[in-house]
Coordinates of C-alpha atoms in Angstrom, one line a residue:
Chain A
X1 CA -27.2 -26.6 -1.4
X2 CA -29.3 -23.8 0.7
X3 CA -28.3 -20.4 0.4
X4 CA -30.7 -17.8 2.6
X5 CA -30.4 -14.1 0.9
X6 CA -30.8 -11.4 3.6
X7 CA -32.2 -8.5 2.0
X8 CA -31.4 -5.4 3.2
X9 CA -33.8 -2.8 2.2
X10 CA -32.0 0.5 1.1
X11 CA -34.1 3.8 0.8
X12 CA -31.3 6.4 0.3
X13 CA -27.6 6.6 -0.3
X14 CA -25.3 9.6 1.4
X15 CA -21.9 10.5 1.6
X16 CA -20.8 10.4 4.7
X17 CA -18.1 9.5 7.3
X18 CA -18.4 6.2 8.0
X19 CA -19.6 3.6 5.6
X20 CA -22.5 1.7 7.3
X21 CA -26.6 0.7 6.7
X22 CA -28.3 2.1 9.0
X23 CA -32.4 2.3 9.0
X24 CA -32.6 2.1 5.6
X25 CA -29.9 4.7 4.9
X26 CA -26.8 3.4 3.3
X27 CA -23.6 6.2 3.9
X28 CA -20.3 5.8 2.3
X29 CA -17.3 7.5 2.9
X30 CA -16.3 8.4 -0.4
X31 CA -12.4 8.4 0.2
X32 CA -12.1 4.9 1.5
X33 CA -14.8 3.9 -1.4
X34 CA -12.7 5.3 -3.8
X35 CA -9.3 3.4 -2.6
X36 CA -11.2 0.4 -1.9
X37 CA -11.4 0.4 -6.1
X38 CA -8.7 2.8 -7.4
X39 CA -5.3 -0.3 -6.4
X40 CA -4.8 -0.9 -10.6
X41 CA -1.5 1.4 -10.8
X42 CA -3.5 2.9 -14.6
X43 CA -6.2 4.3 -12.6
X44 CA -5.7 7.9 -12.1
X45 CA -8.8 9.3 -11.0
X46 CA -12.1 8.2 -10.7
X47 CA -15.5 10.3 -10.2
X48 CA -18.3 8.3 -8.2
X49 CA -21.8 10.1 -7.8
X50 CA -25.0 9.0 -6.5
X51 CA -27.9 8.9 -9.1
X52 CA -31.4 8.5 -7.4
X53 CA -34.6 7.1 -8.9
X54 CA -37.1 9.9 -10.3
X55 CA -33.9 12.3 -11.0
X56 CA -33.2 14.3 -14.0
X57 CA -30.2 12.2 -14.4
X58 CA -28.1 10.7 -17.4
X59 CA -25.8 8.0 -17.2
X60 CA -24.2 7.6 -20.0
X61 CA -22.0 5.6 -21.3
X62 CA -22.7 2.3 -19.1
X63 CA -20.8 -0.9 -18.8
X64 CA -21.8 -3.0 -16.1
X65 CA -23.9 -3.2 -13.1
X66 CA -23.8 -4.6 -10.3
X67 CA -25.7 -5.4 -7.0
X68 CA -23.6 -5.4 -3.7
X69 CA -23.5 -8.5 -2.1
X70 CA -21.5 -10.0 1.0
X71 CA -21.4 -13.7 2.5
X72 CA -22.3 -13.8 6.1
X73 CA -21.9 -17.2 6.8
X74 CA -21.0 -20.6 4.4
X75 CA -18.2 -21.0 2.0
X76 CA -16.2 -18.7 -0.3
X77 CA -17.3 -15.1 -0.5
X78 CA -18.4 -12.9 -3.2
X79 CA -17.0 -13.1 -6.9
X80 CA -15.4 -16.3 -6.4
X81 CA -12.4 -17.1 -8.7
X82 CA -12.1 -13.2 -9.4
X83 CA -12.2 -11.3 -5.9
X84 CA -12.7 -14.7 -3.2
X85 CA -10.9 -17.2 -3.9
X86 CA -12.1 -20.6 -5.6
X87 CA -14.3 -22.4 -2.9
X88 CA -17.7 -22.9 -3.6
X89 CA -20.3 -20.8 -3.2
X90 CA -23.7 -20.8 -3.3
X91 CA -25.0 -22.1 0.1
X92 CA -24.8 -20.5 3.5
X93 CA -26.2 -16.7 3.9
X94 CA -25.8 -13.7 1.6
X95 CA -26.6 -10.1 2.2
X96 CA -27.9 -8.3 -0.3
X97 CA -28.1 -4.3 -0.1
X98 CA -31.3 -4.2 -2.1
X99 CA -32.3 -1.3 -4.1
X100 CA -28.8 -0.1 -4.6
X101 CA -26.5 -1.0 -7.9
X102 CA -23.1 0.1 -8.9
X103 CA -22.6 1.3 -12.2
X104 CA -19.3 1.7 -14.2
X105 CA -19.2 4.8 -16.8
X106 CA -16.4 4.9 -18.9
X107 CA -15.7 5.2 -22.8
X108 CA -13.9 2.0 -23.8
X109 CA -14.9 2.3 -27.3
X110 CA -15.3 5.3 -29.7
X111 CA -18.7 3.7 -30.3
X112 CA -20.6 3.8 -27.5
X113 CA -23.0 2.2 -25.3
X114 CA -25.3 2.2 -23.2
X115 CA -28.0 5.2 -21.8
X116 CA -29.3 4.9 -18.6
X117 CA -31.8 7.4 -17.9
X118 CA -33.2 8.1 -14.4
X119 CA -36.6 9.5 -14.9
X120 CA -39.1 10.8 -18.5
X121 CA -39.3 8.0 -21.2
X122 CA -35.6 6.3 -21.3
X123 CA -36.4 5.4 -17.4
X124 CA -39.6 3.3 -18.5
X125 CA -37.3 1.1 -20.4
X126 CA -34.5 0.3 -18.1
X127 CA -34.9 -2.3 -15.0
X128 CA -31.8 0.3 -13.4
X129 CA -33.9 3.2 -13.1
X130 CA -35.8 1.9 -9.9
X131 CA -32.0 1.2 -8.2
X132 CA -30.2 4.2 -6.5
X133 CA -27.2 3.9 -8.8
X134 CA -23.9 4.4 -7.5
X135 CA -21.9 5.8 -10.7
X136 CA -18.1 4.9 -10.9
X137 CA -16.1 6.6 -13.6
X138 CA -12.4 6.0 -13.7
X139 CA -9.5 8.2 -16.1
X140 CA -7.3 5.7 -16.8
X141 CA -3.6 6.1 -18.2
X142 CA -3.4 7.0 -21.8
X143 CA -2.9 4.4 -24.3
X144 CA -4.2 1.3 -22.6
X145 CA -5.4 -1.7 -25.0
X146 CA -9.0 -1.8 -25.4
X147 CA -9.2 -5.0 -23.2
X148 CA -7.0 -3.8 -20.4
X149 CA -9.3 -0.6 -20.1
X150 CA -12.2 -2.9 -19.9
X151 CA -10.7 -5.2 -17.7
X152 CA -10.0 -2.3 -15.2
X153 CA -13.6 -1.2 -15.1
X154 CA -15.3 -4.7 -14.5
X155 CA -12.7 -4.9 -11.4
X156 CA -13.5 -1.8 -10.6
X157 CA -17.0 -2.2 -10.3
X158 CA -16.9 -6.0 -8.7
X159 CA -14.4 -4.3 -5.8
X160 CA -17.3 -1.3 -5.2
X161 CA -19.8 -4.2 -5.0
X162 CA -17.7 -5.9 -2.4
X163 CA -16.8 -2.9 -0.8
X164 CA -20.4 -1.6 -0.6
X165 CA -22.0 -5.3 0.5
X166 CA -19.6 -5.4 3.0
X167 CA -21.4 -2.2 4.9
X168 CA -24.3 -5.0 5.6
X169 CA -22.2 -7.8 7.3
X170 CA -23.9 -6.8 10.5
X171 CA -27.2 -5.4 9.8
X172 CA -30.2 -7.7 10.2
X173 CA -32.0 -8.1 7.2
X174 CA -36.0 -7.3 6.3
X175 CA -36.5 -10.1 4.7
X176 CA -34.4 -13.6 4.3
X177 CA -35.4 -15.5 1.3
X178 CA -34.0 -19.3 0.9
X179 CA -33.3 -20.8 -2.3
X180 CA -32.6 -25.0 -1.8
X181 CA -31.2 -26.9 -4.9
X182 CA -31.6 -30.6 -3.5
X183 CA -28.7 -33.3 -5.7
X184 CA -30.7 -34.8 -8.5
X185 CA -32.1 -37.7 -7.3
X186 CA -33.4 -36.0 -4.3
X187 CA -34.8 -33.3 -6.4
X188 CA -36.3 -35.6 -8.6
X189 CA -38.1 -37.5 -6.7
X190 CA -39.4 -34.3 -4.6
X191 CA -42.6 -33.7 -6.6
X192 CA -43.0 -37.3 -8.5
X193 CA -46.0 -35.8 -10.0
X194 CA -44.3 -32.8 -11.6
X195 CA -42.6 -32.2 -14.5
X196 CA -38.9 -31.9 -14.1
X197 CA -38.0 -28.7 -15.8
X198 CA -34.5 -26.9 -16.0
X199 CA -32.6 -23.9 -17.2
X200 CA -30.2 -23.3 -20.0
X201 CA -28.5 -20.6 -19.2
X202 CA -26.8 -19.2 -22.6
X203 CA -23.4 -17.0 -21.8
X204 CA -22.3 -14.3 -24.3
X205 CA -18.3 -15.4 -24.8
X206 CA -17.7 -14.3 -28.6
X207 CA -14.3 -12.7 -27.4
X208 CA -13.0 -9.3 -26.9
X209 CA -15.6 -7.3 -24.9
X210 CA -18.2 -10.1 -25.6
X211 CA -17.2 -12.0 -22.4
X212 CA -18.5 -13.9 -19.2
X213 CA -16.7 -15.6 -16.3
X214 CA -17.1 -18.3 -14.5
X215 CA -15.6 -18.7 -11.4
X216 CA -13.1 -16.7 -13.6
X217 CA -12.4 -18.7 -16.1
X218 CA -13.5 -17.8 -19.7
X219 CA -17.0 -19.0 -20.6
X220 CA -15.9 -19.3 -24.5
X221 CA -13.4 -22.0 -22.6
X222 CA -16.1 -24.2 -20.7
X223 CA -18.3 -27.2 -21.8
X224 CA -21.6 -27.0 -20.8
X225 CA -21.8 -27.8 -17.5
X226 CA -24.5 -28.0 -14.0
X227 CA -24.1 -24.9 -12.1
X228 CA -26.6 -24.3 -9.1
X229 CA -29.0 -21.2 -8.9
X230 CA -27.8 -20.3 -5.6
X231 CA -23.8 -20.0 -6.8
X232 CA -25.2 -17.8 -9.9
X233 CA -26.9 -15.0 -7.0
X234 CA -23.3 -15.3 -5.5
X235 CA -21.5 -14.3 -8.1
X236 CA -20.5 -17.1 -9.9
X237 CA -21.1 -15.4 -13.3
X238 CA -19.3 -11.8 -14.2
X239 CA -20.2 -10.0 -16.9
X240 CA -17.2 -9.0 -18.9
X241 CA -20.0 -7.5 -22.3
X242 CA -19.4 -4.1 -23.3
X243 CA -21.0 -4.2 -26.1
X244 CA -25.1 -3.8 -26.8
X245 CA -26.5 -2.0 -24.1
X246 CA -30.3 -3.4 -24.5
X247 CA -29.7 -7.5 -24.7
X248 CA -26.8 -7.0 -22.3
X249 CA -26.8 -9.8 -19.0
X250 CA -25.4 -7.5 -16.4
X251 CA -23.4 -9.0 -13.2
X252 CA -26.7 -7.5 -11.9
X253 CA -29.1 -9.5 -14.2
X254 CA -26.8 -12.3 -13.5
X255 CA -27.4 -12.1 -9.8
X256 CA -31.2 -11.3 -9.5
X257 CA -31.5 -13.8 -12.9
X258 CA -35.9 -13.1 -13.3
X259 CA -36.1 -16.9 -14.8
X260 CA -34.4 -18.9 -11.7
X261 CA -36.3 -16.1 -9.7
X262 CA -39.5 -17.7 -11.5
X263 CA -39.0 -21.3 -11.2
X264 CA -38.4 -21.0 -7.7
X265 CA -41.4 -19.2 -7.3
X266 CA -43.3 -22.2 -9.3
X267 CA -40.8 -25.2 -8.1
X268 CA -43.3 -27.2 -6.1
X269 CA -46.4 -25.6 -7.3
X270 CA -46.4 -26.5 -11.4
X271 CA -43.4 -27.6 -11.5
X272 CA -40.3 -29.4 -10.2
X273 CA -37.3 -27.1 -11.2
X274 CA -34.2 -29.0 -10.8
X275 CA -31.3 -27.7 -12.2
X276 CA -29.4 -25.3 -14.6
X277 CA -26.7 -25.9 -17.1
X278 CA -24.9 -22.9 -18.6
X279 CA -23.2 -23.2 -22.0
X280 CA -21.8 -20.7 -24.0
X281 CA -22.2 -18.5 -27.3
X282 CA -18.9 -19.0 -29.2
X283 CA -18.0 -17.9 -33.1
X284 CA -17.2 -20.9 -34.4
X285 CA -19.7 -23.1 -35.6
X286 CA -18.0 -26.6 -34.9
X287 CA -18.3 -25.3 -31.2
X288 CA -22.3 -24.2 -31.5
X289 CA -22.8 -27.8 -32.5
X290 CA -20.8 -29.2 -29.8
X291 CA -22.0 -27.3 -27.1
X292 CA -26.1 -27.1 -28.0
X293 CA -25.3 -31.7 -28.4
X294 CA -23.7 -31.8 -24.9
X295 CA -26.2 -29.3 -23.1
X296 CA -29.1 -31.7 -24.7
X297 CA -27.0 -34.5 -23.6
X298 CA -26.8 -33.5 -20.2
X299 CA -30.4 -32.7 -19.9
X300 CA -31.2 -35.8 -20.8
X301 CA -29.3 -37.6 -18.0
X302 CA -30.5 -35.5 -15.9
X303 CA -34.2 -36.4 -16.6
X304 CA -35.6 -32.7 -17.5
X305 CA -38.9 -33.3 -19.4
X306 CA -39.0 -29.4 -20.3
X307 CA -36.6 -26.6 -20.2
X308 CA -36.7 -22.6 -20.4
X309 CA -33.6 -20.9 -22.3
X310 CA -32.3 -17.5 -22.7
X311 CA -29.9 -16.2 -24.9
X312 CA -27.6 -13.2 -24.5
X313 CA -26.8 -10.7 -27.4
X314 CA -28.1 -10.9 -31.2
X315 CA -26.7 -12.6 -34.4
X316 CA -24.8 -15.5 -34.4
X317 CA -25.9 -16.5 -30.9
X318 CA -29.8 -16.9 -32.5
X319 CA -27.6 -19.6 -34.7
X320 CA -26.9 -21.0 -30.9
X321 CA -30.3 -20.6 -29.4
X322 CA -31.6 -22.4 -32.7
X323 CA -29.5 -25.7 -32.6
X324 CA -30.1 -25.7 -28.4
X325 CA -33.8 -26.1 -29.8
X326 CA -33.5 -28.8 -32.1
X327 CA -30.9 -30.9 -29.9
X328 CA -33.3 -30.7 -27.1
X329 CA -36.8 -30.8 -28.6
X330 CA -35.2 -33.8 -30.6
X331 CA -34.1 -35.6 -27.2
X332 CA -38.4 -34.7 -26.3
X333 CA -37.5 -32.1 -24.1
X334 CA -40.4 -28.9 -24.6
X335 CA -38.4 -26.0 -24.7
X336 CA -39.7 -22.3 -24.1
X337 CA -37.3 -19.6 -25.6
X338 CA -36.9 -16.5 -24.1
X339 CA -35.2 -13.4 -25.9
X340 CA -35.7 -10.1 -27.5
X341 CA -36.1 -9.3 -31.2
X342 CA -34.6 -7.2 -34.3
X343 CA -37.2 -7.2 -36.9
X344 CA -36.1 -3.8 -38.1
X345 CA -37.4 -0.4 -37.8
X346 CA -40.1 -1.1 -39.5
X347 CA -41.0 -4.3 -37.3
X348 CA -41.2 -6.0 -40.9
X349 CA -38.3 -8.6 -41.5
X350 CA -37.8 -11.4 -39.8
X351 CA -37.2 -10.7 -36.0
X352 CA -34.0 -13.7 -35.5
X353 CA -30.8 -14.3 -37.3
X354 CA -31.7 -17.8 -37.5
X355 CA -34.8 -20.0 -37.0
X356 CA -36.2 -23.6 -36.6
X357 CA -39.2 -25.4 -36.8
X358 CA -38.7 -26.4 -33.3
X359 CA -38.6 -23.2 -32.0
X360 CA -42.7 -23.2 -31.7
X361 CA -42.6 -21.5 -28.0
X362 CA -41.3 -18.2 -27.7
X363 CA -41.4 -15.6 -25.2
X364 CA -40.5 -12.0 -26.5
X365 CA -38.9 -9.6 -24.1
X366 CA -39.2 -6.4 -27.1
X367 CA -38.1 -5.4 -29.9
X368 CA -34.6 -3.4 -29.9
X369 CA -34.8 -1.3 -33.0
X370 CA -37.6 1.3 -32.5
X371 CA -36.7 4.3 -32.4
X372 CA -37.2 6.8 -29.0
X373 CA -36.7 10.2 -27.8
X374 CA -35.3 10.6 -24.3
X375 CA -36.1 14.0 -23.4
X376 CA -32.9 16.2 -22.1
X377 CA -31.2 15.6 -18.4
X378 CA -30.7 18.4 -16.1
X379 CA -27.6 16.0 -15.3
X380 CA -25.2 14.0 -17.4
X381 CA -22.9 11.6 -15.2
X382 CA -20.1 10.5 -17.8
X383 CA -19.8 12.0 -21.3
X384 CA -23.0 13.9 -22.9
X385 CA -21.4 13.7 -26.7
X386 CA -20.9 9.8 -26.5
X387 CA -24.9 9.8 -27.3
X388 CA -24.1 11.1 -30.7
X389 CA -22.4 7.6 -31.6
X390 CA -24.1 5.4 -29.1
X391 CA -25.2 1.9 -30.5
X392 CA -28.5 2.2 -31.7
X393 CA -27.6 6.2 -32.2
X394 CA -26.8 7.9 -34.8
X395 CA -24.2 10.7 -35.8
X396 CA -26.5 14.2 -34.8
X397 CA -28.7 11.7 -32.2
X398 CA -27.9 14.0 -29.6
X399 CA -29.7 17.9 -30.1
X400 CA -28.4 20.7 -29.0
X401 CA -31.1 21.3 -26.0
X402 CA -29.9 17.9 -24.8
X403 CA -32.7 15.4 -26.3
X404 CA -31.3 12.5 -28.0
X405 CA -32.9 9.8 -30.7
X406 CA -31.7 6.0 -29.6
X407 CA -33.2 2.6 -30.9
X408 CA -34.1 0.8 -27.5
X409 CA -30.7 -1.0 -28.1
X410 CA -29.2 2.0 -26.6
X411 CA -31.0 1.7 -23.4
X412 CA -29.3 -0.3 -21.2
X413 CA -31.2 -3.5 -20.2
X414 CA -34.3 -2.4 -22.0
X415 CA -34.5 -5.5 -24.1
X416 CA -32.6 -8.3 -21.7
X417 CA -32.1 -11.4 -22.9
X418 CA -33.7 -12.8 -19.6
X419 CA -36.4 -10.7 -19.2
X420 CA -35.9 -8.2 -16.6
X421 CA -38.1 -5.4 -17.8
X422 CA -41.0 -4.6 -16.7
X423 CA -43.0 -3.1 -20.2
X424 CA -45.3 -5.2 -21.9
X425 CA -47.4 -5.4 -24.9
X426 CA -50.8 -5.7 -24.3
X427 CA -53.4 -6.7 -27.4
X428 CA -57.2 -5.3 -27.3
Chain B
X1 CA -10.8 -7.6 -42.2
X2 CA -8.3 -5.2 -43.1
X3 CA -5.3 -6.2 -45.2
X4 CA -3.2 -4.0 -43.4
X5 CA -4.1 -6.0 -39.7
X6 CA -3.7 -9.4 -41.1
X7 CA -1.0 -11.7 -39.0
X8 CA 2.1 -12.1 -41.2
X9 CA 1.6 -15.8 -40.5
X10 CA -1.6 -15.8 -42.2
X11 CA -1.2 -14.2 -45.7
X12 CA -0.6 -17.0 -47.1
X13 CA -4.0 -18.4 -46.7
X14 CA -6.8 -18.0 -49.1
X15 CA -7.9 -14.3 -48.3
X16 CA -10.5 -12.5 -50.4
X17 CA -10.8 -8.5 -49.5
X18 CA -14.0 -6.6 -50.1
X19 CA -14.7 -3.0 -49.5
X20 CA -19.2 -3.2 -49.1
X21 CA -20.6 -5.9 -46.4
X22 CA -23.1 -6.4 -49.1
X23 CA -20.0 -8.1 -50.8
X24 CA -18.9 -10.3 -48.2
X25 CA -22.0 -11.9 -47.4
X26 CA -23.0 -12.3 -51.5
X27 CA -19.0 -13.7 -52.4
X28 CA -20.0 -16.1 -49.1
X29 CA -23.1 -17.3 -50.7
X30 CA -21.5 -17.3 -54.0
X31 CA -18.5 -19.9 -52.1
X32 CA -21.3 -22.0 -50.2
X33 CA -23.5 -22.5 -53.8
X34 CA -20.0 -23.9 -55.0
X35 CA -19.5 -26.3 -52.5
X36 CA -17.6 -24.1 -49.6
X37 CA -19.0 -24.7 -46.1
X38 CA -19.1 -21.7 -43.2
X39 CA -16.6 -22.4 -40.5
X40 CA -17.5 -19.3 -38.6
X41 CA -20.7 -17.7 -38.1
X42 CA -21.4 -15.1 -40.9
X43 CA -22.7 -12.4 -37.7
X44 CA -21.0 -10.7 -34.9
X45 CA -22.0 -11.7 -31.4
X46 CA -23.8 -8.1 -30.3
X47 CA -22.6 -5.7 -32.6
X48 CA -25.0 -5.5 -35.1
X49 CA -25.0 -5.9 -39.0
X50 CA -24.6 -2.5 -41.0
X51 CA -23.4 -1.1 -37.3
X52 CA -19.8 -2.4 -38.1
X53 CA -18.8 -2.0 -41.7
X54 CA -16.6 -5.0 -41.5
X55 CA -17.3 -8.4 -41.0
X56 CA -14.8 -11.5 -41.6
X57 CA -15.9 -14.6 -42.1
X58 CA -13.8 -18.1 -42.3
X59 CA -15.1 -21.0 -45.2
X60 CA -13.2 -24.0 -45.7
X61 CA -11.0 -24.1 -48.0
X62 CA -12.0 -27.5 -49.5
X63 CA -15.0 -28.4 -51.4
X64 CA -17.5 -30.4 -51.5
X65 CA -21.6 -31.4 -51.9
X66 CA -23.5 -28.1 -50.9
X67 CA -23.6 -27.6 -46.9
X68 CA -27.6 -26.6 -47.0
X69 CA -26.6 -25.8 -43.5
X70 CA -24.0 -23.1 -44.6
X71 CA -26.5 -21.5 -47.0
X72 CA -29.5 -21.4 -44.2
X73 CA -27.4 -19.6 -42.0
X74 CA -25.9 -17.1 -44.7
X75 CA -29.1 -16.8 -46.1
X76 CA -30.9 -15.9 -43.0
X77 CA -27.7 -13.4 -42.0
X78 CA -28.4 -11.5 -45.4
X79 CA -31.4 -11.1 -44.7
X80 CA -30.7 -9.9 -41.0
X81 CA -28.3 -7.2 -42.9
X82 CA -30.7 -5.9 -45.1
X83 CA -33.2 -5.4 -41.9
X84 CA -30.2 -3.3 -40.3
X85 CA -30.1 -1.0 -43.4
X86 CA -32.9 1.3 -42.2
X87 CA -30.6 1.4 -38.3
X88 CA -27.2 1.8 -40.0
X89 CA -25.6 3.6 -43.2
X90 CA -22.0 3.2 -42.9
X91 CA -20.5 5.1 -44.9
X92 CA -21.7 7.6 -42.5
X93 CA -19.7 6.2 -39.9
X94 CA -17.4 8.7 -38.2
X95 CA -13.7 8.2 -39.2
X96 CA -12.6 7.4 -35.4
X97 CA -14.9 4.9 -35.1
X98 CA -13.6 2.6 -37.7
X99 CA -10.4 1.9 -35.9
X100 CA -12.7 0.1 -33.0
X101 CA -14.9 -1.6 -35.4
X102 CA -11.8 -3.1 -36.8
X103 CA -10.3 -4.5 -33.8
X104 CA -13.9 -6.2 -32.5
X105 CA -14.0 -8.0 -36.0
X106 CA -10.8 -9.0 -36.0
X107 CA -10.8 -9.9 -32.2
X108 CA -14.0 -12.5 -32.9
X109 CA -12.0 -14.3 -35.4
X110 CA -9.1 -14.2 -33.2
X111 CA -11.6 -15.8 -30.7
X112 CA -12.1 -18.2 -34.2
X113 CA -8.8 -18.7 -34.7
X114 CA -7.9 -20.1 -31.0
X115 CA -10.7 -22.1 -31.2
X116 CA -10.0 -23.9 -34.3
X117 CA -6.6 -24.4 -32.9
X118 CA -4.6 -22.1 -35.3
X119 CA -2.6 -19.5 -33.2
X120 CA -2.3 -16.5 -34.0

């Protein structure tokens, strides 16, 4: 499977006429966008704005976000299972319209979450600071179900993704990247003198507002199972999480995934990277067991002699992180954890909700419970008193001149489960 | 959970009702010490301990040797919940708020319930 990306290197968004990419400059015509999105008969109105790196700007509360995308040539299209149908995806050409991300606003819960600040302090923590964020904010019919409201804005902001990536059909890229992910056998027997490593992709599916898709279906549904790299950056994975701003695995995240980014970038070089499975995070226990025994299973069969996981949320996913160690450090696989912390305010108790001996190789992407002050906005796209009970808030977080106290867990992305920030702790 | 949002189908099983988190997890450990073992995970997925004042969590129903399992994983979950004391104090939470609390703890052991083949 070879997929080329085709990134198209966007500098500044405008409302406009027509909606095109042209030198750099990506115009949308703000009526079509907005019935291009607005079909769901409970959608009554929705605000879109244009937030722009370096701006005194407050997004607030987020959802998802997501990076717009359109398949040029190969099979399926975009969101497969969900907005293209079920073919395939994953090889052929993609067109990326790179520095630009939609982002859906909207209060599905009365607690809230997340902040997405645009420049001072809050912008230092968030990977979605350095896109220019194209905010979507619907008013929906009273009285929807708390799933059907959420269900809304995820299609919402997949449709403005499609909507958006399809303004780069035609536009030659600035730079085509291609990703190849050879069958096994050929992969294996590429570098003979590397070691075969893999990915173990971990998918939030707990239930209500804790949920992924794949190809559409419900990852709390699935078996662990092979997926390719290249059908994850086209779409293959949704975000359906609305819940914990920091750890959350955006669609975005999804599709620009740092760790396949990574192996890639080593594949060849220190190592042979040759596959991913994706598995889930479920509430049961019977199923943790099950699932973290077939993903060791599989990458067994499939030869890996080390692996790289990530994990997405906190709590009773450590629990799956944990036995994901032990299955697969047991079957001699070395496995390198990667995922944030909650040791408390303090930094003193234990950081995870579970632990193993096994788990002797960890990467830590920060800590989500210190507490920051994001200095006021001279803007506030979406609802300025949802910061008083923000996750990671507090009743009274948000002061009258606009500042407002969060733990980092508030901030969307700022601890991501897969390592998308760019902060780091340095020792002296 | 609330006794008020529990399935009619299901009030016939073996349902204890707290009104602290602190009680929850302590009755849990209390039930794992005498030979109960956890079904469901004693966390939420995201939403953190403290954060949500409620928290249901599924044992079996028969007994047996002690599941050292079961009482590693509550053990480290109360200790995950005292940590969230200095984040969360919930008896400050806002009365709107509980409503949505309610429904994501009851919607992960819906999630649960499916899972374990009960339907609900």
């Amino acid at each position: 499977m070879k997929l080329e990306l085709g990134k198209i290197k966007i500098n500044d968004v405008q409302f406009g006429k027509e909606t095109s990419v042209k030198d750099g400059l990506l115009t949308i015509n703000k009526d079509e966008f907005i019935e291009a999105i607005s079909d769901d008969p409970n959608i009554l109105s929705v605000e879109v704005d244009i937030a722009r790196p370096g701006e005194s700007v407050r997004l607030i509360p987020c959802k998802d976000v997501i990076e717009p995308r359109v398949k040029v040539d190969g099979p399926g299209g975009i969101f497969p299972g969900v907005l293209a149908d079920e073919t395939m995806v994953g090889s052929g050409r993609t067109h990326v319209l790179q520095g630009v991300a939609i982002v859906t606003v909207g209060r599905v819960l009365g607690f809230q979450e997340g902040v997405l600040d645009m420049s001072g302090l809050g912008a230092k923590y968030t990977p979605y600071s350095a896109t220019i964020n194209v905010a979507v904010n619907p008013e929906l019919t009273e009285g929807l179900e708390k799933h059907h409201h959420e269900e809304i804005l995820r299609m919402m902001g997949l449709k403005a993704a499609v909507y958006l990536g399809e303004a780069g059909r035609n536009v030659e890229p600035d730079e085509i990247i291609t990703y190849d992910h050879k069958p096994l056998l050929e992969a294996a027997n590429q570098y003979p003198d590397l070691p075969r490593v893999g990915y173990v992709y971990l998918l939030q599916s707990q239930g209500l507002l804790h949920d992924t898709w794949v190809y559409g279906v419900d990852a709390k549904n699935i078996l662990p199972t092979f997926i390719s790299p290249t059908e994850v950056m086209d779409g293959a994975l949704i975000s359906g999480n609305c819940v914990a701003a920091s750890d959350k695995v955006s669609t975005f995240i999804h599709q620009n995934n740092p760790i396949i980014e990574d192996l890639y970038k080593e594949h060849g070089k220190t190592l042979n990277f040759v596959g991913v499975i994706i598995t889930n995070e479920n509430v049961v226990l019977a199923d943790k067991i099950r699932n973290s025994n077939y993903t060791a299973e599989l990458a067994q069969r499939m030869g890996w002699q080390g692996a790289i996981i990530s994990e997405e949320g906190y709590g009773n996913p450590d629990t799956d992180l944990m036995m994901h160690c032990d299955n697969l450090e047991g079957k001699g696989i070395k496995l390198v954890i990667v995922t944030d912390e909650y040791p408390g305010r303090d930094g003193a108790s234990q950081s995870f909700a579970d632990v193993t001996d096994n788990a002797d190789a960890v990467v830590s992407v920060g800590n989500g419970n210190p507490l920051v002050e994001l200095p006021p906005m001279d803007k506030v796209i979406g609802y300025a008193e949802a910061m008083n009970t923000i996750v990671g808030g507090f009743d009274g977080a948000l002061k009258e001149d606009g500042t407002m106290y969060t733990e980092i867990q508030g901030i969307m992305g700022a601890t991501s489960g897969v390592g998308i920030t760019k902060m780091t702790a340095k020792a002296y | 959970m609330l006794k008020k949002i529990i399935p009619e189908q299901h009030r016939d099983l073996n349902l204890k009702f707290f009104d602290a988190l602190d009680d929850v997890m302590t009755t849990t450990r209390d039930m794992i010490h005498s030979g109960h073992a956890l079904i469901s995970h004693p966390l939420a997925g995201s939403v953190k301990p403290m954060e949500n004042p409620y928290r249901t969590i599924i044992l079996s129903e028969e007994t047996g040797p002690l599941d050292y399992e079961s009482l590693r994983i509550l053990e480290n979950a109360m200790s995950q919940v005292n940590a969230f004391k200095q984040s969360y104090d919930p008896s400050n939470c806002p009365e709107f708020l509980l409503s949505d609390y309610q429904l994501i703890d009851s919607s992960l052991i819906d999630s649960a319930m499916k899972s374990l083949k009960i339907t609900i």
